[in-house]
């Protein structure tokens, strides 16, 4: 099978399913074999990691242009059997047109897998969908069981019915200020924290959706906010996780924020309860997310042995 993966998280999943040998190309953001052709790039004018690799811009500006540009001629020439992409990042019409160029020549249409996860459960389901699409269903089922078990094991450190949960401010961008959305809010809440700016809400008919029913709770997209809103909530801890940014890149933005008096005066910052992390671990919707879940439990519940799976540093 000839596979093109245009999502970093999908490429990581293929590696764990031992299907990386079927890859014939990937995206410019994928951490994969350097010999593989890269079929995407950032549109001219965006910064090196400015809200790319993620759904942030699309959620805040749904009418915006695609975050990736695609080398359609190269994609067509590779004649893939399976193309994994996200219409959050790429124009689906462009992907369809390029991928189906093969069917006009051979009569064989490739499979197009468009992934648009919004919840932790969506991310696990996408592992299964990728496995089914590439002929590795059993391996995908085993991997999903393993990922779920790790997440539930970390949650054993979380008291379910604490009278007060610590407020966690997870900043996804620093100028303007943008607070967490989608699965990142679920991660905070499942780590025992509270994200009052954009909390999860239960699905219709799900009751409180607490405990084993927590999968029935969803959060909306990331939201813009103000220094006053964050200061007023007096968060117990602050985490800066910039989409598409390495620890070094995010740290540079965090240091600029730390120079602003309103931020430096936050009680959490003064107490040393502020951190900057490799945002790719939080924002790429793939197996790495479980490492980020472990880290959040370790951070919120003061379990240092859980902090090792994510690159981070205190502010």
Short mmCIF file of N, CA, C and O in Angstrom, two decimals, residues 17 33 51 70-71 93 134 166 168 195 212 227:
data_model
loop_
_atom_site.label_atom_id
_atom_site.label_comp_id
_atom_site.label_asym_id
_atom_site.label_seq_id
_atom_site.Cartn_x
_atom_site.Cartn_y
_atom_site.Cartn_z
N UNK A 17 1.92 1.75 14.40
CA UNK A 17 1.25 0.59 13.81
C UNK A 17 2.18 -0.21 12.89
O UNK A 17 1.73 -1.13 12.20
N UNK A 33 10.99 10.16 8.42
CA UNK A 33 12.21 9.94 7.65
C UNK A 33 12.48 11.12 6.74
O UNK A 33 11.63 11.52 5.93
N UNK A 51 0.68 29.29 14.60
CA UNK A 51 -0.64 28.69 14.57
C UNK A 51 -0.79 27.66 13.45
O UNK A 51 -1.89 27.45 12.94
N UNK A 70 -0.57 22.73 -0.68
CA UNK A 70 -0.30 21.36 -1.09
C UNK A 70 0.33 21.33 -2.48
O UNK A 70 -0.13 22.02 -3.40
N UNK A 71 1.36 20.51 -2.62
CA UNK A 71 1.98 20.28 -3.92
C UNK A 71 1.12 19.24 -4.65
O UNK A 71 1.35 18.03 -4.55
N UNK A 93 -11.26 20.16 -1.26
CA UNK A 93 -11.46 20.09 -2.70
C UNK A 93 -10.16 19.92 -3.45
O UNK A 93 -10.08 19.17 -4.43
N UNK A 134 -5.42 1.26 6.67
CA UNK A 134 -4.13 0.76 6.18
C UNK A 134 -3.95 -0.74 6.39
O UNK A 134 -2.84 -1.27 6.23
N UNK A 166 -8.54 22.92 41.43
CA UNK A 166 -7.63 24.01 41.08
C UNK A 166 -7.92 24.55 39.69
O UNK A 166 -8.19 23.79 38.75
N UNK A 168 -6.85 25.98 36.28
CA UNK A 168 -5.68 25.90 35.40
C UNK A 168 -5.94 26.76 34.17
O UNK A 168 -6.91 26.56 33.44
N UNK A 195 -11.23 24.69 34.15
CA UNK A 195 -10.91 25.70 33.14
C UNK A 195 -12.16 26.55 32.96
O UNK A 195 -12.95 26.34 32.03
N UNK A 212 -17.48 7.80 34.94
CA UNK A 212 -17.31 6.99 33.72
C UNK A 212 -17.97 7.59 32.49
O UNK A 212 -17.67 7.19 31.37
N UNK A 227 -6.16 40.09 29.70
CA UNK A 227 -5.43 39.97 30.96
C UNK A 227 -6.35 40.07 32.18
O UNK A 227 -6.17 39.35 33.17
#
